[in-house]
Tab-separated table of C-alpha atoms and ligand atoms in Angstrom:
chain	number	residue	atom	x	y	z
L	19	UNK	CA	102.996	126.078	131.407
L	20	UNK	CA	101.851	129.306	133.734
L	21	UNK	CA	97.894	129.183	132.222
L	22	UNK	CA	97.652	132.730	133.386
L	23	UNK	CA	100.839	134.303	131.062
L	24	UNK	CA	98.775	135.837	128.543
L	25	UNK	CA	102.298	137.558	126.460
L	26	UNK	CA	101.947	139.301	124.141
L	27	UNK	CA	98.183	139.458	123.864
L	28	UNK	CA	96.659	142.843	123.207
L	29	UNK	CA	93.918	143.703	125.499
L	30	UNK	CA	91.252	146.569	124.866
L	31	UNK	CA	89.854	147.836	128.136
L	32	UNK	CA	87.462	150.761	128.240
L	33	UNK	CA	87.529	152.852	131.114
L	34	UNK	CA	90.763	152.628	131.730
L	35	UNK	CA	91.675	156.329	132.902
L	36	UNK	CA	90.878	155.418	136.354
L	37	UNK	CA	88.907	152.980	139.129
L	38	UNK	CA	88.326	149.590	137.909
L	39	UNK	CA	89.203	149.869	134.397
L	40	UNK	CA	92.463	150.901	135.497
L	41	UNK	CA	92.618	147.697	137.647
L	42	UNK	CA	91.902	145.885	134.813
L	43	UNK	CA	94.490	147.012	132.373
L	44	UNK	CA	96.829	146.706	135.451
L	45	UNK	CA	96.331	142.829	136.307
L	46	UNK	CA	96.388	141.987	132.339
L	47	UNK	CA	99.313	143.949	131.365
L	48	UNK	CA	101.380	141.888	134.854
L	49	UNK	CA	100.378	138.913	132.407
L	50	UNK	CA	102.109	140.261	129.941
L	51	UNK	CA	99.601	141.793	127.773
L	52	UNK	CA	99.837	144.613	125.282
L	53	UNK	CA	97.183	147.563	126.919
L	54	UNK	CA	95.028	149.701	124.643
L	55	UNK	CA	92.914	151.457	127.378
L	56	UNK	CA	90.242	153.657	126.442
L	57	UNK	CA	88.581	156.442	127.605
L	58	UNK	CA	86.587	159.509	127.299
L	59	UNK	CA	89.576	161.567	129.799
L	60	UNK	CA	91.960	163.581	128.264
L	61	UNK	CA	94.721	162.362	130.531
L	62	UNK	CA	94.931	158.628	132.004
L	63	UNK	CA	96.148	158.185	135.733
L	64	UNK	CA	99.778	158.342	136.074
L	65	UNK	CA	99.545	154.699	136.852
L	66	UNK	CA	98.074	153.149	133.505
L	67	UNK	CA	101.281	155.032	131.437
L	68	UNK	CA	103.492	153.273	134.348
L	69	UNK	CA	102.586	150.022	133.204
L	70	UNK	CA	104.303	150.202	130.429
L	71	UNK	CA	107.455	150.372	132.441
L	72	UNK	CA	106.864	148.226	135.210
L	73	UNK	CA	105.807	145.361	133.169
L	74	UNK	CA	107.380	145.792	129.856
L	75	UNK	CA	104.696	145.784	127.444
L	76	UNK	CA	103.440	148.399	124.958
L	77	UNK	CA	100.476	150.499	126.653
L	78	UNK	CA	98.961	152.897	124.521
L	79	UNK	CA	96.059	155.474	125.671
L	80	UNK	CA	92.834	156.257	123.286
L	81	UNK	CA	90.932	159.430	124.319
L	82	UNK	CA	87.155	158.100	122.895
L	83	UNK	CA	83.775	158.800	123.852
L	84	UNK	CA	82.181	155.233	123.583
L	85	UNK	CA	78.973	156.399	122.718
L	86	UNK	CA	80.314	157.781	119.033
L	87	UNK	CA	80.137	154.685	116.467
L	88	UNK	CA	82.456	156.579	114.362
L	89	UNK	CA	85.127	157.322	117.469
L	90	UNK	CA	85.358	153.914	118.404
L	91	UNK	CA	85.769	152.393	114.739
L	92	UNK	CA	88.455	154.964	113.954
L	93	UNK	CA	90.271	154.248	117.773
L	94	UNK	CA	89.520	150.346	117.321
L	95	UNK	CA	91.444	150.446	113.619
L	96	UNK	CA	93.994	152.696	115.169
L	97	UNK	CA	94.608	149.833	117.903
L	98	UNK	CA	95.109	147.624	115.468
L	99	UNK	CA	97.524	149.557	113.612
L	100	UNK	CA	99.527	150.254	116.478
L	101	UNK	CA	99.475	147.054	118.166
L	102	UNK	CA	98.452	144.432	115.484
L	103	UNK	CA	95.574	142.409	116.779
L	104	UNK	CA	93.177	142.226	120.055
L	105	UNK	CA	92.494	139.263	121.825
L	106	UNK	CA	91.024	140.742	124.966
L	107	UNK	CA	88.440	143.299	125.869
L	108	UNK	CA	87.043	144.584	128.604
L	109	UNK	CA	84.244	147.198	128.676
L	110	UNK	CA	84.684	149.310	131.804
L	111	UNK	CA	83.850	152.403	130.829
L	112	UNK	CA	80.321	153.114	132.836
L	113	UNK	CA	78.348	156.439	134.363
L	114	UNK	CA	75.392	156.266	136.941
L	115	UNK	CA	73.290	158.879	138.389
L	116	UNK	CA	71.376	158.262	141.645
L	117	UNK	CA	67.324	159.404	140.613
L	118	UNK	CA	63.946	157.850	142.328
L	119	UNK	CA	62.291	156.566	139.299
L	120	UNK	CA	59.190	158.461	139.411
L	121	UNK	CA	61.367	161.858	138.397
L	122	UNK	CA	63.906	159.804	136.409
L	123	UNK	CA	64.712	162.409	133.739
L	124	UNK	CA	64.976	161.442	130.351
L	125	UNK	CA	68.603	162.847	130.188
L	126	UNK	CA	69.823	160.343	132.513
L	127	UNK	CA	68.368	157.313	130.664
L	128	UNK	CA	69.720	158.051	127.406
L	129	UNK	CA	73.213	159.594	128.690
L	130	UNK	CA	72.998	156.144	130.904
L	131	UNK	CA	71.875	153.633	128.380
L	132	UNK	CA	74.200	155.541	125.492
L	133	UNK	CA	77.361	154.902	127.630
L	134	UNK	CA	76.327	151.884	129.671
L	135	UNK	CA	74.618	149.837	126.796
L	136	UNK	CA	75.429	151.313	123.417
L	137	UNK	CA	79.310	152.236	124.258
L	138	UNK	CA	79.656	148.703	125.590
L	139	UNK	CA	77.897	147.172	122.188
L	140	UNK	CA	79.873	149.577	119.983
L	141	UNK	CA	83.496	148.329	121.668
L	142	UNK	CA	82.674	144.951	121.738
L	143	UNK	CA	81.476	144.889	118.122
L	144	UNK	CA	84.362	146.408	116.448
L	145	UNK	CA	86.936	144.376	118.549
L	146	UNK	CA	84.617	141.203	117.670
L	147	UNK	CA	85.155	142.024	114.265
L	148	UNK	CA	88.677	142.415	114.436
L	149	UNK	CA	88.505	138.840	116.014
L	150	UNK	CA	86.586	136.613	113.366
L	151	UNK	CA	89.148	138.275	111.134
L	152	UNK	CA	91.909	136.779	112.167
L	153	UNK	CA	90.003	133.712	112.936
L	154	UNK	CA	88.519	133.646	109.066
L	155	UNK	CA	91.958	133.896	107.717
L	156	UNK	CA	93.352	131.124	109.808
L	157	UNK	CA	90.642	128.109	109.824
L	158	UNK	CA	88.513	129.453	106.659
L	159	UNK	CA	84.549	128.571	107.397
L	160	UNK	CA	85.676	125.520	110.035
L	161	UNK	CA	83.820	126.446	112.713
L	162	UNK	CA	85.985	126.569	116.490
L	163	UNK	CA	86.086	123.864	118.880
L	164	UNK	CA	88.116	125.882	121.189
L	165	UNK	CA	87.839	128.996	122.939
L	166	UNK	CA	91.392	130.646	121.698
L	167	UNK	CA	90.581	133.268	119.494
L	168	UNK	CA	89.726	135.739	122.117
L	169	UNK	CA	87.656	137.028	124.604
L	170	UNK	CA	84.855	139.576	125.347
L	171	UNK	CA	84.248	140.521	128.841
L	172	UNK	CA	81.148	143.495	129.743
L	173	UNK	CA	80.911	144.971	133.138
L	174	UNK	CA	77.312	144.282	134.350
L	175	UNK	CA	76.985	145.349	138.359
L	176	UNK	CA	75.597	143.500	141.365
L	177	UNK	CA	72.483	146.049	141.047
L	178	UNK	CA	71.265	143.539	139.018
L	179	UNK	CA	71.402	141.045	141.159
L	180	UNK	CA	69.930	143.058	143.990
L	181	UNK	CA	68.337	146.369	144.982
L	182	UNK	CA	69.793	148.663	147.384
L	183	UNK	CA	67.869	150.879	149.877
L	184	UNK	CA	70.488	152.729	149.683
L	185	UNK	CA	70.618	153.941	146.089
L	186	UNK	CA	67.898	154.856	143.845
L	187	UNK	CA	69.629	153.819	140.298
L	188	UNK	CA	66.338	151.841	138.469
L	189	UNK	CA	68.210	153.421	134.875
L	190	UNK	CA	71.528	152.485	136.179
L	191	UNK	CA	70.316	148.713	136.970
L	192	UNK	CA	67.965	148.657	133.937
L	193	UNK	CA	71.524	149.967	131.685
L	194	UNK	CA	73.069	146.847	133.469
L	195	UNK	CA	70.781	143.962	133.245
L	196	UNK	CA	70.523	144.871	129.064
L	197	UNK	CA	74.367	144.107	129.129
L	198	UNK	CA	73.750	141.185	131.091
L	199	UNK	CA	71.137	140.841	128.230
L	200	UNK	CA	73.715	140.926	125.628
L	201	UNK	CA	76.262	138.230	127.237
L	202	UNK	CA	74.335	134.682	126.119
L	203	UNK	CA	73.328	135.820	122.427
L	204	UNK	CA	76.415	137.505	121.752
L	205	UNK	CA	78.787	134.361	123.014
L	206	UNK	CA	76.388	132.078	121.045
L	207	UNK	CA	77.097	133.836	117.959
L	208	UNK	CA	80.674	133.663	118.514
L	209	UNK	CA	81.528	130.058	120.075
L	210	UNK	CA	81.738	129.310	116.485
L	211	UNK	CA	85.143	131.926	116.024
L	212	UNK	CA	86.518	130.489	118.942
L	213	UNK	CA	85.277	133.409	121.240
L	214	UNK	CA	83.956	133.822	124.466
L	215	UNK	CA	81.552	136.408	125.982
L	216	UNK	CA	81.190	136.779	130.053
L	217	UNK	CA	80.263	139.553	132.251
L	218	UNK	CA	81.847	140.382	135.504
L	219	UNK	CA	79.073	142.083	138.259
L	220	UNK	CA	81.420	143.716	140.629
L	221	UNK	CA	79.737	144.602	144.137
L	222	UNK	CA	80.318	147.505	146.189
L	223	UNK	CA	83.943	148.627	145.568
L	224	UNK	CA	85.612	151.504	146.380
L	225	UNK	CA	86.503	153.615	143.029
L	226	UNK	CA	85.526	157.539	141.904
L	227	UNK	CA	82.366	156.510	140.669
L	228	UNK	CA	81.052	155.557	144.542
L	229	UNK	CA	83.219	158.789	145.789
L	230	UNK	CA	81.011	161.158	143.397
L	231	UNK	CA	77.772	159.122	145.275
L	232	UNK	CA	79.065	159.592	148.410
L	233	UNK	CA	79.927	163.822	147.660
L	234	UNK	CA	76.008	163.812	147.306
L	235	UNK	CA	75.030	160.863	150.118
L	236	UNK	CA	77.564	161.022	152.867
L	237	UNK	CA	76.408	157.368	154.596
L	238	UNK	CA	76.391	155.842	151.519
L	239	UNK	CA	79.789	153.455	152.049
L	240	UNK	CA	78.312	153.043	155.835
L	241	UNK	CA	75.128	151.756	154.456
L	242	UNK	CA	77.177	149.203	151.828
L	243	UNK	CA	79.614	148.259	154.267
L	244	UNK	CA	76.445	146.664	156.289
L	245	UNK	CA	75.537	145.269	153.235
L	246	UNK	CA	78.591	142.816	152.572
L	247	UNK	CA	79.673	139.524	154.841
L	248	UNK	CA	82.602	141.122	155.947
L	249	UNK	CA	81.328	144.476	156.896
L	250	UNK	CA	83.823	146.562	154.285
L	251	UNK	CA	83.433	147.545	150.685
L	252	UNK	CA	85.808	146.467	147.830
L	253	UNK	CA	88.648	147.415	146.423
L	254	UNK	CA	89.279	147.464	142.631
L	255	UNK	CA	92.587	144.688	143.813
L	256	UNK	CA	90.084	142.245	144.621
L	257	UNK	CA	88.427	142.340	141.217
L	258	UNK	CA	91.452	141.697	139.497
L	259	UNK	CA	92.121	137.738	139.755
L	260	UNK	CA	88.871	137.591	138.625
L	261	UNK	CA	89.476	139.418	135.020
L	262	UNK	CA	92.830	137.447	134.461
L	263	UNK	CA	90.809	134.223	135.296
L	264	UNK	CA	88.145	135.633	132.884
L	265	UNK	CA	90.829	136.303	130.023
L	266	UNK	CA	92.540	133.711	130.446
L	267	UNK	CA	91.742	130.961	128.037
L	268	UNK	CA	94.447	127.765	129.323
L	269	UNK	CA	92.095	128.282	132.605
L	270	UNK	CA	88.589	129.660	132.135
L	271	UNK	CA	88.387	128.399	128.552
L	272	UNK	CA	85.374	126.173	129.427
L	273	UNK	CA	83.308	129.313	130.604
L	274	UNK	CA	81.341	131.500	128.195
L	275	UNK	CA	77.741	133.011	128.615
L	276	UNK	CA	77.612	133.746	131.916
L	277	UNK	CA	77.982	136.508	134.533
L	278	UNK	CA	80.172	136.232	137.465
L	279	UNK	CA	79.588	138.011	140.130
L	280	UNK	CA	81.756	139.337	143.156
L	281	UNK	CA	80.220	140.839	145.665
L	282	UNK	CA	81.796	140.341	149.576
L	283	UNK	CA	78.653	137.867	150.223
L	284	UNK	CA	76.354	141.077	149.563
L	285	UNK	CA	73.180	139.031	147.536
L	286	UNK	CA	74.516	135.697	150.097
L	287	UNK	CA	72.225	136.741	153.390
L	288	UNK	CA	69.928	138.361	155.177
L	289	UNK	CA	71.107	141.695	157.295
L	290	UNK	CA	70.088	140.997	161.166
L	291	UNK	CA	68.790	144.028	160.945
L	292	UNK	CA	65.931	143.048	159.269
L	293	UNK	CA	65.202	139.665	160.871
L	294	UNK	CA	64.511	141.414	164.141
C	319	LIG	N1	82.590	150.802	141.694
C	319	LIG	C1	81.585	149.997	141.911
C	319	LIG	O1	81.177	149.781	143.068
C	319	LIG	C2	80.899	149.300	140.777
C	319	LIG	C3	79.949	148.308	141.083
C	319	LIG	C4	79.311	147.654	140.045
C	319	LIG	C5	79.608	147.966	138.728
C	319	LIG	N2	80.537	148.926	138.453
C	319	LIG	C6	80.811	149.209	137.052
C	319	LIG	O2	82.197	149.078	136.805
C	319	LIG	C7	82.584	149.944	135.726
C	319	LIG	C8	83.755	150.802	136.176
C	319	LIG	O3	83.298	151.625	137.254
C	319	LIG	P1	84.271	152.439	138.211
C	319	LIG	O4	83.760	152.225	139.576
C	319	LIG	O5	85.684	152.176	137.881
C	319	LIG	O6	83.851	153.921	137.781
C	319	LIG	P2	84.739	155.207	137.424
C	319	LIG	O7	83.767	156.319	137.334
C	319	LIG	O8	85.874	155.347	138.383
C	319	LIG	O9	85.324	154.830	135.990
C	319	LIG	C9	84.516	154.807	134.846
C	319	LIG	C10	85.322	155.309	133.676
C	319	LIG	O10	84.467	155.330	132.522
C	319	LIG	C11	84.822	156.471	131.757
C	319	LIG	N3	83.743	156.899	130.862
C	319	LIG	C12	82.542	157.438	131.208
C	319	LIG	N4	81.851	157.786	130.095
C	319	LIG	C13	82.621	157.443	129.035
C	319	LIG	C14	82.457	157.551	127.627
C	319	LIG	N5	81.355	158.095	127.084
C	319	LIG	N6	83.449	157.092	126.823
C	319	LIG	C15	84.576	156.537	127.353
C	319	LIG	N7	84.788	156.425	128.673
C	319	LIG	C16	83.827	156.873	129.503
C	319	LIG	C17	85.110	157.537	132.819
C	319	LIG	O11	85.850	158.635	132.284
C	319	LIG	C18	85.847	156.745	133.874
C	319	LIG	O12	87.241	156.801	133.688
C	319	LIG	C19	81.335	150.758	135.381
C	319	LIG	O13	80.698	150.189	134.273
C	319	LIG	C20	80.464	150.613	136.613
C	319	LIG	O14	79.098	150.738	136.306
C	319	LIG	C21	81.178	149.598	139.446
């Protein structure tokens, strides 16, 4: 038994046009899953439509804006319509804007906390739903004594694990530490469907989202590459054995509540810099 074939699951990711989402759909759908990915682009990259080819499952694309209750219900019921079910999703789909927090404007918290925090809730309430469903038909009221049903997985960031001199993102980090704030409620209230709820804090890694910093801070990916144990910034590859483990129930069926974070030894040490 491969524990990582995960055929013919259907997995929603959000933020799946591009960077890490895209990553994401990409390692799950080489497992064999089913890809709804979601996003706010009218047009995916070429490479989330190859999927479908290259690994020979379904891959369908939603244009949504995360933030819109009503979008996402009418995209998650469409998913299901399409593909049948959802066992997996991922909520990729993130903005950040780099503001000191004395002039933090107040259109950058709520654009930040509407797509960081409230597009992440929205997503992973209607595919919870769609979850304890399926779970209520098949075992009634019994509650779960395995992790099978599914699996919820929110993209927190290692911002919250530590601050950057080189970034000023307090409404970012704030945006991320409230979905690390959702993870251990939201998989309590779930164990009992059989349904697990992690985040994944990715460090530094190399996607359009650090490329838009870096138009506006040009040393930025210097300053992060001195950051990290091996002197280099991610890239979205190295984030993916991580999701499949994540997804996968046969091995990381034990693991709910928790964030994992990946980070090239970034929150592990002290730079000499500053010992000196
Ligand atoms: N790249 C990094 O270094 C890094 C580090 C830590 C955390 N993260 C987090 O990982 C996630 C993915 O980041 P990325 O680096 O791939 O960024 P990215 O900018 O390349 O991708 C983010 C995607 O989210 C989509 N999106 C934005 N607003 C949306 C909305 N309202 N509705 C639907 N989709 C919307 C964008 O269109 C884009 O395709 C984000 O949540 C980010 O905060 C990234």
């Amino acid at each position: 038994m491969d524990m990582y074939d995960l055929t013919g699951r259907v997995a929603v990711v959000t933020g799946a046009a591009r960077g890490l989402g895209l990553a994401f759909a990409e390692i799950l759908a080489r497992a064999g899953c089913h890809i709804a990915g979601l996003d706010i682009q009218s047009e995916a990259s070429k490479s989330l439509y190859d999927l479908q080819k290259s690994h020979k499952t379904v891959v369908k694309y939603y244009q949504v804006d995360v933030t819109s209750e009503e979008n996402v219900k009418t995209t998650v019921a469409k998913v299901v319509q399409e593909l049948g079910r959802i066992d997996i999703n991922i909520n990729a789909a993130g903005i950040v804007s780099d503001e000191p927090f004395l002039t933090t404007s107040m259109k950058n918290i709520e654009k930040t906390f509407a797509v960081n925090v409230t597009g992440s809730f929205l997503v992973a309430q209607a595919c919870a739903n769609v979850m304890v469903d399926r779970y209520k038909k098949q075992h009634g009221d019994s509650p779960a004594t395995n992790a099978t049903t599914g699996t919820i997985v929110f993209i927190a960031s290692i911002a919250t694990h530590m601050a950057s001199s080189a970034q000023q993102i307090s409404c970012y980090t704030a945006s991320k530490a409230a979905i690390r704030g959702l993870v251990k409620p939201v998989a309590m209230e779930l164990s009992k469907y059989g349904i697990r709820v992690n985040s994944l804090s990715p460090g530094y890694t190399m996607t359009d989202m650090i490329r838009g910093l870096q138009s506006e801070q040009p040393d930025l990916v210097k300053q992060f590459e001195k950051e990290t144990l091996f002197g280099r910034i991610g890239a979205p590859q190295e984030l993916q054995g991580a999701i499949l483990w994540l997804c996968a129930d046969r091995a990381s069926g034990w693991y709910t509540g928790q964030d994992l974070l990946i980070d090239g030894g970034a929150t592990s040490w002290k730079h000499p810099a500053i010992l000196t």
